[in-house]
CSV table of C-alpha atoms in Angstrom, one decimal:
chain,number,residue,atom,x,y,z
A,15,UNK,CA,0.0,0.0,0.0
A,16,UNK,CA,1.1,3.6,-0.6
A,17,UNK,CA,0.1,6.6,1.4
A,18,UNK,CA,0.0,10.3,0.2
A,19,UNK,CA,0.6,12.1,2.5
A,20,UNK,CA,1.3,10.8,6.0
A,21,UNK,CA,0.2,13.8,8.1
A,22,UNK,CA,-1.2,13.4,11.6
A,23,UNK,CA,-4.2,11.4,10.4
A,24,UNK,CA,-2.6,9.7,7.4
A,25,UNK,CA,0.4,8.4,9.4
A,26,UNK,CA,-1.9,6.8,12.0
A,27,UNK,CA,-4.1,5.3,9.3
A,28,UNK,CA,-1.0,3.9,7.5
A,29,UNK,CA,0.2,2.5,10.8
A,30,UNK,CA,-2.9,0.4,11.1
A,31,UNK,CA,-2.2,-1.2,7.7
A,32,UNK,CA,1.4,-1.9,8.9
A,33,UNK,CA,0.0,-3.5,12.0
A,34,UNK,CA,-2.2,-5.7,9.8
A,35,UNK,CA,0.9,-6.9,7.9
A,36,UNK,CA,1.0,-4.6,4.9
A,37,UNK,CA,4.2,-3.1,3.6
A,38,UNK,CA,3.4,0.6,3.3
A,39,UNK,CA,5.3,3.1,1.1
A,40,UNK,CA,5.5,6.9,1.1
A,41,UNK,CA,7.5,9.5,-0.7
A,42,UNK,CA,9.8,11.7,1.5
A,43,UNK,CA,10.7,14.2,-1.3
A,44,UNK,CA,9.4,17.6,-0.5
A,45,UNK,CA,7.9,16.6,2.9
A,46,UNK,CA,8.7,18.2,6.3
A,47,UNK,CA,11.0,16.7,8.9
A,48,UNK,CA,7.9,16.2,11.2
A,49,UNK,CA,6.2,14.2,8.4
A,50,UNK,CA,9.4,12.1,8.2
A,51,UNK,CA,9.2,11.5,11.9
A,52,UNK,CA,5.6,10.4,11.7
A,53,UNK,CA,6.4,8.1,8.8
A,54,UNK,CA,9.3,6.5,10.8
A,55,UNK,CA,7.1,6.0,13.9
A,56,UNK,CA,4.4,4.4,11.7
A,57,UNK,CA,6.9,1.9,10.2
A,58,UNK,CA,6.6,3.2,6.6
A,59,UNK,CA,9.1,2.5,3.8
A,60,UNK,CA,10.6,5.3,1.7
A,61,UNK,CA,10.1,5.3,-2.1
A,62,UNK,CA,12.4,7.4,-4.3
A,63,UNK,CA,9.5,9.1,-6.0
A,64,UNK,CA,5.8,8.7,-6.8
A,65,UNK,CA,6.6,6.5,-9.8
A,66,UNK,CA,8.3,4.0,-7.6
A,67,UNK,CA,5.5,4.1,-5.1
A,68,UNK,CA,2.9,3.6,-8.0
A,69,UNK,CA,4.9,0.6,-9.3
A,70,UNK,CA,5.2,-1.1,-5.9
A,71,UNK,CA,1.7,-0.7,-4.6
A,72,UNK,CA,-1.7,-2.3,-5.3
A,73,UNK,CA,-3.5,0.2,-3.2
A,74,UNK,CA,-2.8,3.9,-2.8
A,75,UNK,CA,-4.5,5.9,0.0
A,76,UNK,CA,-4.8,9.7,-0.2
A,77,UNK,CA,-5.2,11.7,3.1
A,78,UNK,CA,-4.6,15.4,2.4
A,79,UNK,CA,-6.3,18.8,2.6
A,80,UNK,CA,-9.6,18.8,0.6
A,81,UNK,CA,-8.4,21.4,-1.9
A,82,UNK,CA,-5.3,19.3,-2.8
A,83,UNK,CA,-7.3,16.1,-3.4
A,84,UNK,CA,-7.8,16.5,-7.2
A,85,UNK,CA,-4.1,17.4,-7.8
A,86,UNK,CA,-2.9,14.5,-5.7
A,87,UNK,CA,-5.2,12.1,-7.6
A,88,UNK,CA,-3.9,13.5,-10.9
A,89,UNK,CA,-0.3,13.0,-9.9
A,90,UNK,CA,-0.8,9.4,-8.8
A,91,UNK,CA,-2.6,8.6,-12.1
A,92,UNK,CA,0.2,10.4,-14.1
A,93,UNK,CA,2.8,8.3,-12.2
A,94,UNK,CA,1.4,5.2,-13.8
A,95,UNK,CA,-0.5,3.7,-10.9
A,96,UNK,CA,-2.6,0.6,-11.8
A,97,UNK,CA,-4.6,-0.4,-8.8
A,98,UNK,CA,-7.1,0.8,-6.2
A,99,UNK,CA,-7.0,4.4,-5.3
A,100,UNK,CA,-8.7,5.4,-2.1
A,101,UNK,CA,-9.6,9.1,-1.7
A,102,UNK,CA,-10.2,9.4,2.0
A,103,UNK,CA,-10.4,13.2,2.1
A,104,UNK,CA,-13.1,15.5,3.3
A,105,UNK,CA,-14.4,16.4,-0.1
A,106,UNK,CA,-17.8,17.0,-1.5
A,107,UNK,CA,-19.5,14.2,-3.6
A,108,UNK,CA,-19.3,16.5,-6.6
A,109,UNK,CA,-15.5,16.9,-6.2
A,110,UNK,CA,-15.3,13.1,-5.8
A,111,UNK,CA,-17.0,12.9,-9.2
A,112,UNK,CA,-14.2,15.0,-10.6
A,113,UNK,CA,-11.6,12.7,-9.1
A,114,UNK,CA,-13.5,9.7,-10.5
A,115,UNK,CA,-13.1,11.3,-14.0
A,116,UNK,CA,-9.4,11.7,-13.4
A,117,UNK,CA,-9.0,8.0,-12.4
A,118,UNK,CA,-11.0,7.0,-15.5
A,119,UNK,CA,-8.2,8.2,-17.7
A,120,UNK,CA,-6.0,5.2,-16.5
A,121,UNK,CA,-6.4,1.7,-15.2
A,122,UNK,CA,-7.3,2.9,-11.7
A,123,UNK,CA,-10.3,1.8,-9.6
A,124,UNK,CA,-11.5,4.6,-7.3
A,125,UNK,CA,-12.8,3.9,-3.8
A,126,UNK,CA,-14.5,6.8,-2.0
A,127,UNK,CA,-13.4,7.0,1.7
A,128,UNK,CA,-14.6,9.0,4.6
A,129,UNK,CA,-12.7,9.0,7.9
A,130,UNK,CA,-14.6,10.0,11.1
A,131,UNK,CA,-13.1,10.4,14.5
A,132,UNK,CA,-9.5,11.2,15.7
A,133,UNK,CA,-6.3,9.6,14.3
A,134,UNK,CA,-6.8,5.9,15.3
A,135,UNK,CA,-4.9,5.2,18.6
A,136,UNK,CA,-7.6,3.3,20.6
A,137,UNK,CA,-10.3,0.8,19.5
A,138,UNK,CA,-13.8,2.1,18.7
A,139,UNK,CA,-12.9,5.7,18.1
A,140,UNK,CA,-12.3,5.9,14.3
A,141,UNK,CA,-14.2,4.7,11.3
A,142,UNK,CA,-13.4,4.4,7.6
A,143,UNK,CA,-16.5,4.5,5.5
A,144,UNK,CA,-16.0,3.1,1.9
A,145,UNK,CA,-18.2,3.2,-1.2
A,146,UNK,CA,-17.7,2.4,-4.9
A,147,UNK,CA,-16.8,-0.8,-6.8
A,148,UNK,CA,-17.8,-3.6,-4.4
A,149,UNK,CA,-14.7,-5.8,-5.1
A,150,UNK,CA,-12.3,-2.8,-4.5
A,151,UNK,CA,-14.2,-1.8,-1.4
A,152,UNK,CA,-13.9,-5.3,-0.1
A,153,UNK,CA,-10.2,-5.3,-0.7
A,154,UNK,CA,-9.6,-2.1,1.2
A,155,UNK,CA,-12.0,-3.2,4.0
A,156,UNK,CA,-10.2,-6.4,4.5
A,157,UNK,CA,-6.9,-4.6,4.8
A,158,UNK,CA,-8.1,-2.8,7.9
A,159,UNK,CA,-10.1,-5.6,9.5
A,160,UNK,CA,-9.1,-6.1,13.1
A,161,UNK,CA,-7.2,-2.9,13.4
A,162,UNK,CA,-7.9,0.3,15.3
A,163,UNK,CA,-9.4,1.8,12.1
A,164,UNK,CA,-12.8,0.1,11.7
A,165,UNK,CA,-13.9,-0.2,8.1
A,166,UNK,CA,-17.6,0.3,7.2
A,167,UNK,CA,-18.4,-0.7,3.6
A,168,UNK,CA,-21.4,1.1,2.2
A,169,UNK,CA,-23.6,-0.2,-0.6
A,170,UNK,CA,-23.7,2.2,-3.6
A,171,UNK,CA,-21.4,4.3,-5.8
A,172,UNK,CA,-18.5,6.7,-5.2
A,173,UNK,CA,-19.8,9.7,-3.4
A,174,UNK,CA,-21.8,8.0,-0.7
A,175,UNK,CA,-18.9,7.8,1.8
A,176,UNK,CA,-18.0,11.4,1.2
A,177,UNK,CA,-21.6,12.5,1.7
A,178,UNK,CA,-21.8,10.7,5.0
A,179,UNK,CA,-18.5,12.1,6.2
A,180,UNK,CA,-19.5,15.7,5.4
A,181,UNK,CA,-22.9,15.3,6.9
A,182,UNK,CA,-21.4,14.2,10.2
A,183,UNK,CA,-18.7,16.9,10.1
A,184,UNK,CA,-21.4,19.5,9.5
A,185,UNK,CA,-22.8,18.8,12.9
A,186,UNK,CA,-19.7,17.8,14.8
A,187,UNK,CA,-17.4,20.6,13.7
A,188,UNK,CA,-19.9,23.5,13.3
A,189,UNK,CA,-20.9,22.7,16.9
A,190,UNK,CA,-17.4,23.9,18.0
A,191,UNK,CA,-17.9,27.2,16.1
A,192,UNK,CA,-21.3,27.6,17.7
A,193,UNK,CA,-19.9,26.9,21.2
A,194,UNK,CA,-17.1,29.4,20.6
A,195,UNK,CA,-19.5,32.2,19.6
A,196,UNK,CA,-21.9,31.5,22.5
A,197,UNK,CA,-18.9,31.4,24.9
A,198,UNK,CA,-17.5,34.7,23.5
A,199,UNK,CA,-20.9,36.3,23.8
A,200,UNK,CA,-21.2,35.2,27.4
A,201,UNK,CA,-17.7,36.3,28.2
A,202,UNK,CA,-18.4,39.8,26.8
A,203,UNK,CA,-21.2,40.1,29.4
A,204,UNK,CA,-19.4,38.5,32.3
A,205,UNK,CA,-21.5,35.3,32.5
A,206,UNK,CA,-19.1,32.7,30.9
A,207,UNK,CA,-18.7,30.7,34.1
A,208,UNK,CA,-22.5,30.6,34.5
A,209,UNK,CA,-23.0,29.5,30.9
A,210,UNK,CA,-20.6,26.7,31.3
A,211,UNK,CA,-22.2,25.6,34.6
A,212,UNK,CA,-25.6,25.6,32.8
A,213,UNK,CA,-24.1,23.7,29.8
A,214,UNK,CA,-22.5,21.1,32.1
A,215,UNK,CA,-25.9,20.3,33.4
A,216,UNK,CA,-28.0,20.6,30.2
A,217,UNK,CA,-25.5,19.7,27.5
A,218,UNK,CA,-22.7,17.6,29.2
A,219,UNK,CA,-19.8,16.5,27.2
A,220,UNK,CA,-20.2,19.2,24.5
A,221,UNK,CA,-17.7,21.9,23.5
A,222,UNK,CA,-20.0,24.4,25.2
A,223,UNK,CA,-19.7,22.6,28.5
A,224,UNK,CA,-16.0,21.6,28.3
A,225,UNK,CA,-13.4,24.2,27.6
A,226,UNK,CA,-10.8,21.5,26.8
A,227,UNK,CA,-13.0,20.2,24.0
A,228,UNK,CA,-13.4,23.8,22.7
A,229,UNK,CA,-9.6,24.4,22.8
A,230,UNK,CA,-9.1,21.2,20.8
A,231,UNK,CA,-10.5,22.9,17.8
A,232,UNK,CA,-7.7,25.4,17.6
A,233,UNK,CA,-4.9,23.1,16.3
A,234,UNK,CA,-7.2,21.6,13.7
A,235,UNK,CA,-9.0,24.8,12.5
A,236,UNK,CA,-6.6,25.1,9.5
A,237,UNK,CA,-8.0,21.8,8.2
A,238,UNK,CA,-11.6,22.4,9.2
A,239,UNK,CA,-11.8,25.7,7.4
A,240,UNK,CA,-11.6,24.2,3.8
A,241,UNK,CA,-13.8,21.3,5.0
A,242,UNK,CA,-16.5,23.8,5.8
A,243,UNK,CA,-16.3,25.1,2.2
A,244,UNK,CA,-16.8,21.6,0.9
A,245,UNK,CA,-19.8,21.2,3.2
A,246,UNK,CA,-21.3,24.5,2.1
A,247,UNK,CA,-21.0,23.5,-1.6
A,248,UNK,CA,-22.5,20.1,-0.9
A,249,UNK,CA,-25.4,21.7,0.9
A,250,UNK,CA,-26.1,24.1,-1.9
A,251,UNK,CA,-25.8,21.3,-4.5
A,252,UNK,CA,-28.7,19.6,-2.6
A,253,UNK,CA,-30.7,22.8,-2.4
A,254,UNK,CA,-29.9,23.4,1.3
A,255,UNK,CA,-28.5,26.7,2.5
A,256,UNK,CA,-24.7,26.6,3.1
A,257,UNK,CA,-24.6,29.6,5.4
A,258,UNK,CA,-23.9,27.7,8.6
A,259,UNK,CA,-20.8,26.1,7.1
A,260,UNK,CA,-19.5,29.3,5.5
A,261,UNK,CA,-19.9,31.1,8.8
A,262,UNK,CA,-18.0,28.3,10.6
A,263,UNK,CA,-15.3,28.6,7.9
A,264,UNK,CA,-14.8,32.3,8.8
A,265,UNK,CA,-14.6,31.4,12.5
A,266,UNK,CA,-12.0,28.7,11.9
A,267,UNK,CA,-10.0,31.1,9.7
A,268,UNK,CA,-9.5,33.2,12.9
A,269,UNK,CA,-7.6,30.3,14.4
A,270,UNK,CA,-5.4,29.4,11.4
A,271,UNK,CA,-2.3,30.6,13.3
A,272,UNK,CA,-2.8,28.0,15.9
A,273,UNK,CA,-2.0,25.2,13.4
A,274,UNK,CA,-0.9,22.1,15.3
A,275,UNK,CA,-0.4,24.1,18.5
A,276,UNK,CA,-1.8,21.9,21.2
A,277,UNK,CA,-1.0,24.4,23.9
A,278,UNK,CA,-3.6,26.8,22.8
A,279,UNK,CA,-6.3,27.5,25.3
A,280,UNK,CA,-10.0,28.2,25.0
A,281,UNK,CA,-9.4,31.7,26.3
A,282,UNK,CA,-7.1,32.4,23.3
A,283,UNK,CA,-9.6,31.1,20.8
A,284,UNK,CA,-12.4,33.3,22.3
A,285,UNK,CA,-10.0,36.3,22.3
A,286,UNK,CA,-9.4,35.7,18.6
A,287,UNK,CA,-13.1,36.0,17.8
A,288,UNK,CA,-13.0,39.6,19.2
A,289,UNK,CA,-10.0,40.6,17.2
A,290,UNK,CA,-10.2,42.4,13.8
A,291,UNK,CA,-9.7,40.1,10.8
A,292,UNK,CA,-6.5,40.6,9.0
A,293,UNK,CA,-4.3,41.1,12.1
A,294,UNK,CA,-0.6,40.5,11.7
């Protein structure tokens, strides 16, 4: 199996394939030192370039920012890959259709993948939904059987897994933006502690009740922002207003500078909402 690119999620997903006995390849060229550390921790093998990876692998898994997904798919096809390509990115079904058209230019079978939950480190937290060609879906599913990444094959064509992923993310991630706005409003009026006490009783376990959960959105906001745009477009394609998702994208844009900073606090995130956009 090949992985492009092993970031925080991709490396942990690839590690599950390694644990299941697969030999997993990646391309170090152009990647950061931190990505190299993740790849080493996951037990991945280095390929000289994408052409070598394409030649060695029967399955290639793409885990990258949504906007990069078509370009990554195009590069894998151009490298001569002849196997099952799993696009496991948070992209709209209509963008998945574009990727399907790219894969149709070569002997590539596309599987639509949707990952829900955190990077897999414990059992029962992370799912991989799969749709598309039944045989190819079965091949990918069997690769992760018994690992910390639980495969969930879906009947139906490419696009169904992406639609499910984005539908879940629309609720799960926009709820963090809503909690931030409610908390910032309460803070502006001096009743933030009272709001959190009320939420702990009425809405336990939510980002509104738990400052630690709210703070957890900060390091990931740079990834969530483009995902919100994918959700907005998917809603509008279905005749549903995309305003909630676009507003959440603007909120997450305020937190871009906290990328991968796991020391950020909820107080910092709330302060960012009160600052003027375009700050230095």
